[in-house]
Coordinates of C-alpha atoms in Angstrom, one line a residue:
M1 CA -71.4 -103.7 29.2
K2 CA -71.7 -104.3 25.5
T3 CA -69.2 -106.6 23.8
P4 CA -67.0 -105.0 21.1
Q5 CA -68.9 -106.9 18.4
L6 CA -72.3 -105.9 19.6
Y7 CA -71.2 -102.3 20.0
W8 CA -69.7 -102.2 16.5
N9 CA -72.9 -103.7 15.1
S10 CA -75.0 -101.1 16.9
L11 CA -72.9 -98.3 15.4
R12 CA -73.3 -99.8 11.9
V13 CA -77.1 -100.0 12.3
L14 CA -77.2 -96.3 13.4
V15 CA -75.0 -95.2 10.5
A16 CA -77.1 -97.2 8.1
L17 CA -80.2 -95.5 9.4
V18 CA -78.6 -92.1 9.2
L19 CA -77.4 -92.8 5.7
A20 CA -81.0 -93.8 4.6
I21 CA -82.3 -90.5 6.0
G22 CA -79.6 -88.6 4.2
I23 CA -80.4 -90.2 0.9
F24 CA -84.1 -89.6 1.3
L25 CA -83.6 -85.9 2.2
R26 CA -81.5 -85.4 -0.9
F27 CA -84.4 -86.3 -3.2
Y28 CA -87.3 -85.1 -1.1
N29 CA -89.2 -82.1 -2.4
L30 CA -86.7 -81.4 -5.2
D31 CA -89.1 -79.5 -7.4
Q32 CA -90.7 -77.3 -4.7
K33 CA -87.7 -75.1 -3.7
I34 CA -87.3 -71.7 -5.4
Y35 CA -85.3 -72.1 -8.6
W36 CA -83.0 -69.3 -8.0
V37 CA -80.9 -67.1 -10.3
D38 CA -77.8 -69.4 -10.3
E39 CA -80.0 -72.4 -11.3
V40 CA -81.7 -70.3 -14.0
H41 CA -78.3 -69.7 -15.5
T42 CA -77.5 -73.4 -15.2
S43 CA -80.5 -74.3 -17.4
L44 CA -79.8 -71.4 -19.7
R45 CA -76.2 -72.5 -20.5
V46 CA -77.0 -76.3 -20.6
A47 CA -79.7 -75.5 -23.2
G48 CA -77.1 -73.7 -25.3
Y49 CA -78.0 -70.1 -24.7
R50 CA -76.2 -67.0 -23.5
K51 CA -77.8 -64.2 -21.7
S52 CA -77.6 -62.0 -24.8
N53 CA -79.7 -64.5 -26.7
F54 CA -82.8 -64.1 -24.6
Y55 CA -82.1 -60.4 -24.0
E56 CA -82.2 -59.8 -27.7
Q57 CA -85.1 -62.2 -28.7
L58 CA -87.7 -61.4 -26.0
P59 CA -89.7 -58.3 -27.0
T60 CA -89.8 -55.1 -24.9
G61 CA -93.2 -53.5 -24.2
E62 CA -95.2 -56.6 -25.1
P63 CA -96.9 -58.9 -22.5
L64 CA -95.2 -62.3 -22.2
T65 CA -96.4 -65.6 -20.8
I66 CA -94.5 -67.8 -18.4
A67 CA -93.9 -70.3 -21.2
Q68 CA -92.3 -67.5 -23.3
L69 CA -90.2 -66.4 -20.4
Q70 CA -89.0 -69.9 -19.7
E71 CA -88.4 -70.8 -23.4
F72 CA -84.6 -70.6 -23.0
Q73 CA -84.6 -73.0 -20.0
S74 CA -85.3 -76.1 -22.0
L75 CA -83.4 -78.2 -24.6
S76 CA -84.5 -77.7 -28.2
P77 CA -83.7 -79.4 -31.5
E78 CA -82.1 -76.1 -32.7
R79 CA -79.5 -76.1 -30.0
G80 CA -77.1 -79.0 -29.8
W81 CA -74.0 -79.9 -27.7
G82 CA -71.9 -77.3 -29.6
D83 CA -74.2 -74.6 -28.5
T84 CA -73.9 -75.7 -24.9
L85 CA -70.1 -75.7 -25.1
N86 CA -70.2 -72.2 -26.7
A87 CA -72.5 -70.9 -24.0
L88 CA -70.2 -72.3 -21.3
A89 CA -67.2 -70.8 -23.1
K90 CA -68.7 -67.4 -22.9
N91 CA -69.0 -67.9 -19.1
A92 CA -65.7 -69.8 -18.6
E93 CA -65.5 -68.9 -14.9
H94 CA -67.7 -72.0 -14.5
A95 CA -65.9 -75.2 -15.3
P96 CA -67.8 -77.4 -17.8
I97 CA -68.0 -81.0 -16.5
Y98 CA -71.1 -80.6 -14.3
Y99 CA -73.0 -78.7 -17.1
L100 CA -72.2 -81.3 -19.7
L101 CA -73.4 -84.1 -17.4
T102 CA -76.6 -82.1 -16.8
R103 CA -77.0 -81.7 -20.6
L104 CA -76.8 -85.5 -21.0
W105 CA -79.3 -86.1 -18.1
M106 CA -81.7 -83.6 -19.6
E107 CA -81.4 -85.3 -23.0
L108 CA -82.5 -88.6 -21.4
F109 CA -85.1 -87.4 -18.9
G110 CA -86.4 -84.0 -19.9
N111 CA -86.2 -80.4 -18.7
S112 CA -88.1 -80.4 -15.3
I113 CA -86.6 -78.9 -12.2
T114 CA -86.5 -82.4 -10.6
V115 CA -84.4 -83.6 -13.5
T116 CA -81.9 -80.8 -13.4
R117 CA -81.5 -80.9 -9.6
S118 CA -81.3 -84.7 -9.5
V119 CA -77.9 -84.6 -11.2
A120 CA -76.4 -82.8 -8.1
A121 CA -78.4 -85.1 -5.8
I122 CA -77.0 -88.3 -7.4
L123 CA -73.5 -87.0 -7.5
S124 CA -73.7 -86.1 -3.8
L125 CA -74.2 -89.8 -3.0
L126 CA -70.6 -90.5 -4.3
A127 CA -69.3 -88.4 -1.3
F128 CA -70.3 -91.3 1.0
P129 CA -67.7 -93.9 -0.2
A130 CA -65.3 -91.1 -1.0
I131 CA -65.1 -89.8 2.6
Y132 CA -65.1 -93.3 4.0
F133 CA -62.1 -94.4 2.1
L134 CA -60.3 -91.1 2.7
S135 CA -60.9 -91.5 6.4
L136 CA -59.5 -95.1 6.2
E137 CA -56.4 -93.8 4.4
L138 CA -55.8 -91.1 6.9
F139 CA -56.6 -92.9 10.2
A140 CA -56.6 -96.6 9.3
A141 CA -59.7 -97.0 11.4
P142 CA -63.0 -98.0 9.9
M143 CA -64.9 -96.5 12.8
V144 CA -63.7 -93.0 11.8
G145 CA -64.9 -93.7 8.3
W146 CA -68.4 -94.7 9.4
I147 CA -68.7 -91.7 11.6
A148 CA -67.4 -89.3 9.0
L149 CA -69.9 -90.8 6.5
S150 CA -72.8 -90.3 8.9
F151 CA -71.9 -86.6 9.4
V152 CA -71.7 -85.9 5.6
A153 CA -75.0 -87.8 5.1
V154 CA -77.0 -85.4 7.2
S155 CA -74.9 -82.3 7.2
P156 CA -77.3 -79.4 6.6
L157 CA -74.8 -77.7 4.3
H158 CA -74.1 -80.7 2.1
L159 CA -77.8 -81.4 1.9
L160 CA -78.5 -77.8 0.6
Y161 CA -76.0 -78.1 -2.2
A162 CA -77.1 -81.7 -3.0
Q163 CA -80.5 -80.2 -3.9
E164 CA -79.2 -77.3 -6.1
A165 CA -78.6 -77.5 -9.8
R166 CA -75.0 -76.4 -9.5
Q167 CA -71.6 -78.0 -9.5
Y168 CA -70.9 -78.1 -5.8
S169 CA -71.8 -81.7 -5.1
L170 CA -69.5 -82.8 -7.9
W171 CA -66.7 -80.5 -6.6
T172 CA -67.1 -82.0 -3.1
V173 CA -66.7 -85.6 -4.5
V174 CA -63.7 -84.7 -6.6
T175 CA -62.1 -82.9 -3.7
L176 CA -62.4 -86.0 -1.5
V177 CA -61.2 -88.4 -4.2
S178 CA -58.2 -86.2 -5.1
G179 CA -57.2 -86.1 -1.4
L180 CA -57.5 -89.9 -1.3
A181 CA -55.5 -90.3 -4.5
L182 CA -52.7 -88.1 -3.1
L183 CA -52.4 -90.0 0.2
R184 CA -52.4 -93.3 -1.6
S185 CA -49.7 -92.1 -4.0
L186 CA -47.5 -91.0 -1.1
R187 CA -48.0 -94.4 0.5
L188 CA -47.7 -96.7 -2.5
K189 CA -45.1 -94.6 -4.4
T190 CA -46.1 -96.2 -7.8
R191 CA -46.4 -94.5 -11.2
R192 CA -50.0 -95.8 -11.5
S193 CA -51.1 -94.2 -8.3
W194 CA -49.6 -90.8 -9.4
V195 CA -51.3 -91.2 -12.8
I196 CA -54.6 -91.6 -10.9
Y197 CA -53.8 -88.5 -8.9
A198 CA -53.1 -86.5 -12.1
V199 CA -56.5 -87.5 -13.4
T200 CA -58.2 -86.2 -10.3
V201 CA -56.3 -82.9 -10.7
V202 CA -57.8 -82.6 -14.2
L203 CA -61.3 -83.5 -12.9
G204 CA -60.9 -81.0 -10.1
F205 CA -60.0 -78.1 -12.3
Y206 CA -62.8 -78.9 -14.8
S207 CA -65.3 -79.2 -11.9
H208 CA -64.5 -75.9 -10.2
L209 CA -61.7 -73.4 -10.8
I210 CA -61.3 -72.8 -7.1
S211 CA -59.8 -76.3 -7.1
G212 CA -56.5 -74.4 -7.7
L213 CA -56.5 -73.6 -3.9
V214 CA -57.1 -77.3 -3.1
F215 CA -54.2 -78.4 -5.2
F216 CA -52.0 -75.6 -3.8
G217 CA -52.8 -77.1 -0.4
H218 CA -51.7 -80.5 -1.7
G219 CA -48.4 -79.0 -2.8
L220 CA -47.8 -77.6 0.7
Y221 CA -48.7 -80.9 2.2
V222 CA -46.3 -82.9 0.0
G223 CA -43.6 -80.3 0.6
F224 CA -43.9 -80.7 4.4
H225 CA -44.3 -84.5 4.1
E226 CA -41.1 -84.8 2.1
K227 CA -39.3 -82.1 4.2
W228 CA -38.9 -80.0 1.0
K229 CA -36.3 -82.5 -0.3
W230 CA -36.1 -83.6 -4.0
T231 CA -37.5 -87.1 -3.3
Q232 CA -39.1 -89.4 -5.8
S233 CA -42.5 -88.7 -4.3
F234 CA -41.9 -84.9 -4.6
K235 CA -40.8 -85.3 -8.2
F236 CA -43.9 -87.5 -9.1
Y237 CA -46.2 -85.0 -7.4
L238 CA -44.8 -82.1 -9.5
I239 CA -45.1 -84.2 -12.7
A240 CA -48.7 -85.3 -11.9
S241 CA -49.9 -81.9 -10.8
G242 CA -48.1 -80.4 -13.9
I243 CA -50.0 -82.7 -16.2
G244 CA -53.2 -81.8 -14.5
C245 CA -52.5 -78.1 -14.8
A246 CA -51.4 -78.5 -18.5
A247 CA -54.7 -80.1 -19.2
L248 CA -56.5 -76.9 -18.0
I249 CA -54.6 -74.7 -20.5
P250 CA -57.3 -75.0 -23.2
W251 CA -60.0 -73.8 -20.8
I252 CA -57.7 -71.0 -19.5
V253 CA -57.3 -69.8 -23.1
V254 CA -61.1 -69.8 -23.5
Y255 CA -61.4 -68.0 -20.1
F256 CA -59.2 -65.1 -21.2
N257 CA -60.4 -65.0 -24.8
N258 CA -63.9 -64.4 -23.5
N259 CA -62.9 -61.9 -20.8
S260 CA -64.5 -64.2 -18.2
R261 CA -64.1 -63.4 -14.6
L262 CA -65.2 -64.7 -11.2
G263 CA -68.2 -62.7 -10.0
G264 CA -67.3 -59.1 -9.4
W265 CA -69.8 -59.0 -6.6
L266 CA -67.4 -61.2 -4.6
G267 CA -65.0 -58.2 -4.3
R268 CA -67.7 -55.9 -2.7
D269 CA -66.4 -54.4 0.5
T270 CA -67.9 -56.1 3.5
P271 CA -67.5 -54.9 7.2
L272 CA -65.3 -57.2 9.2
D273 CA -67.9 -57.9 11.8
A274 CA -70.4 -58.9 9.2
L275 CA -67.8 -61.1 7.5
V276 CA -67.0 -62.8 10.9
K277 CA -70.7 -63.5 11.5
R278 CA -70.9 -65.2 8.1
W279 CA -67.9 -67.3 8.9
V280 CA -69.5 -68.4 12.2
V281 CA -73.0 -69.1 10.8
N282 CA -71.6 -70.9 7.7
L283 CA -69.3 -73.2 9.7
S284 CA -72.0 -74.1 12.2
S285 CA -74.3 -75.0 9.3
V286 CA -72.0 -77.9 8.5
F287 CA -73.6 -79.6 11.6
F288 CA -76.5 -77.4 12.7
D289 CA -78.5 -75.0 10.5
L290 CA -79.6 -72.0 12.6
H291 CA -82.2 -71.1 10.0
S292 CA -84.2 -74.2 10.8
V293 CA -85.1 -72.9 14.3
Y294 CA -84.7 -69.2 13.9
P295 CA -85.4 -67.9 10.3
L296 CA -82.6 -65.5 9.2
R297 CA -83.5 -62.4 7.4
F298 CA -81.5 -60.9 4.6
F299 CA -81.1 -57.5 2.9
D300 CA -81.0 -57.1 -0.8
V301 CA -77.4 -57.9 -2.0
E302 CA -78.1 -56.2 -5.3
L303 CA -78.7 -52.9 -3.6
G304 CA -75.3 -53.1 -2.0
Q305 CA -76.6 -53.9 1.4
D306 CA -75.3 -56.6 3.6
F307 CA -77.2 -59.9 3.7
T308 CA -75.6 -61.1 7.0
P309 CA -78.1 -63.2 9.0
L310 CA -79.6 -61.0 11.6
A311 CA -79.9 -63.6 14.3
W312 CA -77.8 -62.1 17.1
G313 CA -80.6 -60.4 18.9
N314 CA -82.1 -63.9 19.5
L315 CA -80.7 -66.5 21.9
W316 CA -80.6 -69.0 19.1
G317 CA -78.0 -66.9 17.5
Y318 CA -75.5 -67.9 20.2
A319 CA -76.3 -71.6 19.8
V320 CA -73.6 -71.8 17.2
I321 CA -70.8 -70.9 19.6
P322 CA -70.6 -74.3 21.4
I323 CA -70.4 -76.0 18.0
L324 CA -67.6 -73.8 16.9
L325 CA -65.7 -74.4 20.1
F326 CA -66.3 -78.1 19.8
V327 CA -65.0 -78.2 16.2
G328 CA -61.9 -76.3 17.3
Y329 CA -61.3 -78.8 20.1
A330 CA -61.8 -81.7 17.7
L331 CA -59.2 -80.3 15.3
W332 CA -56.7 -79.7 18.2
V333 CA -57.2 -83.3 19.5
T334 CA -56.8 -84.8 16.0
V335 CA -53.6 -83.0 15.3
R336 CA -52.1 -83.9 18.7
K337 CA -53.1 -87.5 18.8
N338 CA -52.2 -88.6 15.3
P339 CA -49.0 -88.8 13.2
K340 CA -47.8 -85.6 11.6
F341 CA -49.0 -86.6 8.2
V342 CA -52.6 -86.7 9.4
G343 CA -52.6 -83.3 11.0
G344 CA -50.5 -81.9 8.1
F345 CA -53.1 -83.0 5.6
L346 CA -56.0 -81.5 7.5
L347 CA -54.3 -78.2 8.3
T348 CA -53.0 -77.6 4.8
S349 CA -56.5 -78.4 3.5
I350 CA -58.0 -75.8 5.8
A351 CA -55.3 -73.2 5.3
A352 CA -55.0 -73.3 1.5
N353 CA -58.8 -72.9 1.1
G354 CA -60.6 -71.3 4.0
L355 CA -57.9 -69.5 5.7
F356 CA -56.5 -68.1 2.5
L357 CA -59.9 -66.7 1.4
M358 CA -60.4 -65.2 4.8
L359 CA -57.1 -63.5 4.9
Y360 CA -57.5 -62.3 1.3
D361 CA -60.9 -60.7 2.2
V362 CA -59.5 -59.1 5.3
I363 CA -56.5 -57.6 3.6
S364 CA -57.9 -56.7 0.2
G365 CA -61.6 -56.5 0.9
G366 CA -64.4 -58.6 -0.4
Q367 CA -66.7 -61.4 0.7
R368 CA -65.4 -64.5 -0.9
S369 CA -64.8 -66.3 2.4
G370 CA -68.4 -65.4 3.4
I371 CA -69.8 -67.6 0.7
A372 CA -70.2 -71.1 2.3
R373 CA -69.9 -73.1 -0.9
Y374 CA -66.4 -71.8 -1.6
L375 CA -65.1 -73.2 1.7
L376 CA -66.4 -76.8 1.2
P377 CA -62.9 -78.3 1.1
S378 CA -62.1 -76.8 4.5
Y379 CA -65.4 -77.9 6.0
L380 CA -64.7 -81.5 4.9
A381 CA -61.3 -81.4 6.7
L382 CA -63.1 -80.2 9.9
Q383 CA -65.7 -83.0 9.6
L384 CA -62.9 -85.5 9.4
A385 CA -61.4 -84.1 12.6
V386 CA -64.8 -84.3 14.4
A387 CA -65.2 -87.9 13.2
Y388 CA -61.9 -88.8 14.6
L389 CA -62.7 -87.2 18.0
F390 CA -65.9 -89.2 18.3
A391 CA -64.2 -92.4 17.2
S392 CA -61.4 -92.0 19.8
R393 CA -63.9 -91.3 22.6
L394 CA -66.4 -94.1 21.7
R395 CA -63.9 -96.9 21.7
L396 CA -64.7 -99.5 24.4
D397 CA -61.1 -99.9 25.5
T398 CA -60.6 -96.2 26.5
G399 CA -62.1 -94.1 29.2
R400 CA -64.7 -94.8 31.8
N401 CA -68.2 -96.0 31.1
L402 CA -69.8 -92.6 32.0
Q403 CA -67.5 -90.8 29.6
R404 CA -68.4 -93.1 26.8
R405 CA -72.1 -92.5 27.5
F406 CA -71.5 -88.8 27.4
W407 CA -69.8 -89.1 24.0
Q408 CA -72.5 -91.5 22.7
F409 CA -75.1 -88.9 23.7
A410 CA -73.1 -86.1 22.0
Y411 CA -72.7 -88.1 18.8
V412 CA -76.4 -88.9 18.6
A413 CA -77.3 -85.3 19.5
L414 CA -75.1 -83.9 16.8
L415 CA -76.6 -86.2 14.2
G416 CA -80.0 -85.3 15.5
V417 CA -79.7 -81.6 15.1
G418 CA -78.3 -82.3 11.6
I419 CA -81.4 -84.4 10.7
V420 CA -83.8 -81.9 12.1
S421 CA -82.1 -79.1 10.1
G422 CA -82.2 -81.2 7.0
V423 CA -85.9 -82.1 7.4
V424 CA -86.9 -78.5 7.9
S425 CA -84.8 -77.2 5.0
A426 CA -85.9 -79.9 2.7
S427 CA -89.5 -79.1 3.4
A428 CA -89.0 -75.4 2.9
E429 CA -89.5 -73.5 -0.4
T430 CA -86.7 -70.9 0.3
W431 CA -83.5 -71.0 2.3
W432 CA -80.6 -68.7 3.3
H433 CA -78.1 -69.9 0.6
K434 CA -80.5 -68.7 -2.1
Y435 CA -80.1 -65.2 -0.8
S436 CA -80.6 -63.2 -4.0
C437 CA -84.1 -64.9 -4.5
Y438 CA -84.8 -65.5 -0.8
Y439 CA -88.0 -63.5 -0.8
D440 CA -89.4 -64.7 -4.1
V441 CA -91.8 -67.0 -2.4
E442 CA -93.3 -64.0 -0.4
V443 CA -93.4 -62.0 -3.6
A444 CA -95.1 -64.7 -5.6
Q445 CA -97.8 -65.0 -2.9
L446 CA -98.6 -61.3 -3.3
V447 CA -98.8 -61.6 -7.1
N448 CA -100.8 -64.9 -7.2
Q449 CA -103.6 -63.6 -5.1
E450 CA -104.6 -60.9 -7.7
Q451 CA -106.7 -61.4 -10.8
N452 CA -104.8 -61.3 -14.2
P453 CA -101.6 -59.8 -12.7
V454 CA -98.8 -58.4 -14.8
V455 CA -95.3 -58.3 -13.4
I456 CA -93.2 -55.5 -14.8
G457 CA -89.4 -55.7 -14.7
S458 CA -86.2 -54.4 -16.2
R459 CA -84.9 -56.0 -19.3
D460 CA -81.5 -56.2 -17.5
R461 CA -83.0 -58.2 -14.7
L462 CA -84.5 -60.9 -16.8
S463 CA -82.8 -63.7 -14.9
R464 CA -84.6 -62.5 -11.7
L465 CA -88.0 -62.5 -13.5
I466 CA -87.4 -66.1 -14.8
A467 CA -86.5 -67.3 -11.3
L468 CA -89.7 -65.7 -9.9
S469 CA -91.8 -67.2 -12.7
Y470 CA -91.3 -70.7 -11.4
K471 CA -93.4 -69.8 -8.3
L472 CA -96.2 -67.9 -10.2
N473 CA -99.6 -69.0 -11.4
S474 CA -99.9 -69.8 -15.1
D475 CA -102.1 -66.8 -15.8
V476 CA -99.4 -64.3 -14.7
R477 CA -98.0 -62.2 -17.6
F478 CA -94.7 -60.2 -17.8
L479 CA -93.7 -56.9 -19.2
L480 CA -90.1 -56.0 -19.9
L481 CA -89.2 -52.3 -19.9
P482 CA -86.0 -50.6 -21.0
N483 CA -83.9 -48.5 -18.6
S484 CA -85.0 -45.1 -20.0
D485 CA -86.9 -42.0 -19.0
G486 CA -90.5 -41.5 -20.0
V487 CA -91.4 -45.2 -20.3
E488 CA -95.0 -45.8 -20.9
I489 CA -97.1 -48.7 -19.6
T490 CA -99.9 -49.4 -22.0
E491 CA -101.0 -52.7 -20.4
P492 CA -104.6 -52.3 -19.3
S493 CA -104.5 -54.7 -16.4
S494 CA -105.4 -53.1 -13.0
S495 CA -103.0 -55.5 -11.2
L496 CA -99.6 -54.1 -12.1
F497 CA -96.5 -55.0 -10.1
L498 CA -93.0 -53.7 -10.4
F499 CA -90.4 -56.4 -9.5
R500 CA -86.8 -55.6 -8.6
P501 CA -86.2 -52.9 -11.2
T502 CA -82.9 -51.3 -11.9
E503 CA -82.3 -48.0 -10.2
E504 CA -82.8 -46.2 -13.6
L505 CA -86.2 -47.8 -14.2
Y506 CA -87.4 -47.2 -10.7
Q507 CA -86.5 -43.6 -10.8
S508 CA -88.2 -43.2 -14.2
L509 CA -91.5 -44.5 -12.8
E510 CA -91.2 -42.9 -9.3
F511 CA -90.9 -39.4 -10.7
D512 CA -93.5 -39.9 -13.5
P513 CA -96.8 -38.2 -12.4
R514 CA -98.7 -40.8 -14.4
Y515 CA -97.8 -43.6 -12.0
T516 CA -97.8 -44.1 -8.2
L517 CA -95.5 -46.8 -6.7
N518 CA -96.7 -48.5 -3.5
P519 CA -94.1 -50.7 -1.7
L520 CA -95.4 -54.1 -0.8
H521 CA -92.3 -55.6 0.7
P522 CA -90.1 -54.3 3.5
F523 CA -86.9 -54.9 1.5
G524 CA -88.1 -53.2 -1.7
H525 CA -88.5 -56.2 -3.9
I526 CA -91.9 -55.4 -5.3
W527 CA -94.3 -52.5 -5.7
S528 CA -97.8 -52.2 -6.9
I529 CA -98.3 -49.6 -9.7
E530 CA -101.3 -47.4 -9.8
K531 CA -102.0 -45.4 -13.0
A532 CA -103.2 -41.8 -12.5
V533 CA -106.8 -41.2 -13.6
P534 CA -106.9 -38.5 -16.3
L535 CA -109.1 -35.5 -15.7
D536 CA -112.2 -35.1 -17.8
G537 CA -111.3 -33.6 -21.1
G538 CA -107.6 -34.0 -20.3

């Protein structure tokens, strides 16, 4: 039997190895994945442009090069920090900290995809010490911290958002740090600790507006912790959170002045069974990404169709069920075996974020809870519960040797499927979380095999065209058409493609006898266009 010190050293070596793999996967193949629409908008706003800028300035009916199409994705001397702030203000549903950090990074290192995505990758590394110290504060057990760190390092879901030029890595870190600051404030009961918590509230709101749910959960936790009595801790919490909320007022004013709103598509009615499938697949992807062993197919969300993974006809689709049961068991054990303040923190974190969004969607309709990135705070709480379960079962002073070996195997196996998922997704060009551009790689392959191709699209879908352009050969040209009847394509190229048009443009070309549209993709993303040959003397 191993001595406690040898066992502890073995665990450290394993976690160090897993940590190294997690760091490598965050930076591997950064520039090869599709640069999808959300990331296109990141570059656009960081460079100081609004959508209307490139809608107005790019000509309609004239062929454009890829360089012209991507002109608004790069920093330029004509657009400074003020333009970036102005662009963000016009889209104030996205809090500004991440975008300003990206602007600074691009000023230093350039405009490449690797540069813009490396901001998120670097920020994601801060989650490692954050979850370790949060675990230490909750459980007072370094072993829980090391195990929690290992799960975050190779979590397929965290890896996906660590490689995306969006704010979710930053939001993950701030969520962990604010939870740590709250627990320390309740333990230390000092003004300084509450000031630090107030700072994390400000950072949270300016990282992502959904942080409001996180801090609502903190309020519930403090209320239960203090038994809803007017204690000093309760008073300091209200002051600290009030300061944090007050600091958000300028951005709230900007939000309403610019008629900003969280994506309207989030409110689209979604069948309950489809929503439940998303919940299941998204939660399982925290530990095991089903897409890495059974590619999930998606419908086109823009056409109002569901993009739920269609995996349930395959046995791999049911592989997520043991993981869900295991996570539920871990949460149950953690709540039962720890002081009330531990279970209370985890449960309020889950309820205020994930459970609230789920109930809201079920009652009022929508698909907010089906978007994995919006439930990251809840997933972190569940990872902490799983880490505690393993730490309690792997201790040398509990259980029989056979039981410990089973839990050792289970721990290594869970890390293993996470690593395999991460390796597969990091090597892939497209993945399920980029659903609106999921098929761009397939579309680009169809276009690239033709000579002097021209991709035609709707002016109102310009962001989609820019996203596709990152996967196309340099000789591909683009043609923007208005949404009107009787449009005429004067481009002489024989390789014409229609890419994701609006319904109006599609109907205009479909019923025009001068053109024939031939679908090239099963989900209607791209068509070839054939021009009718005029009769002699016609």
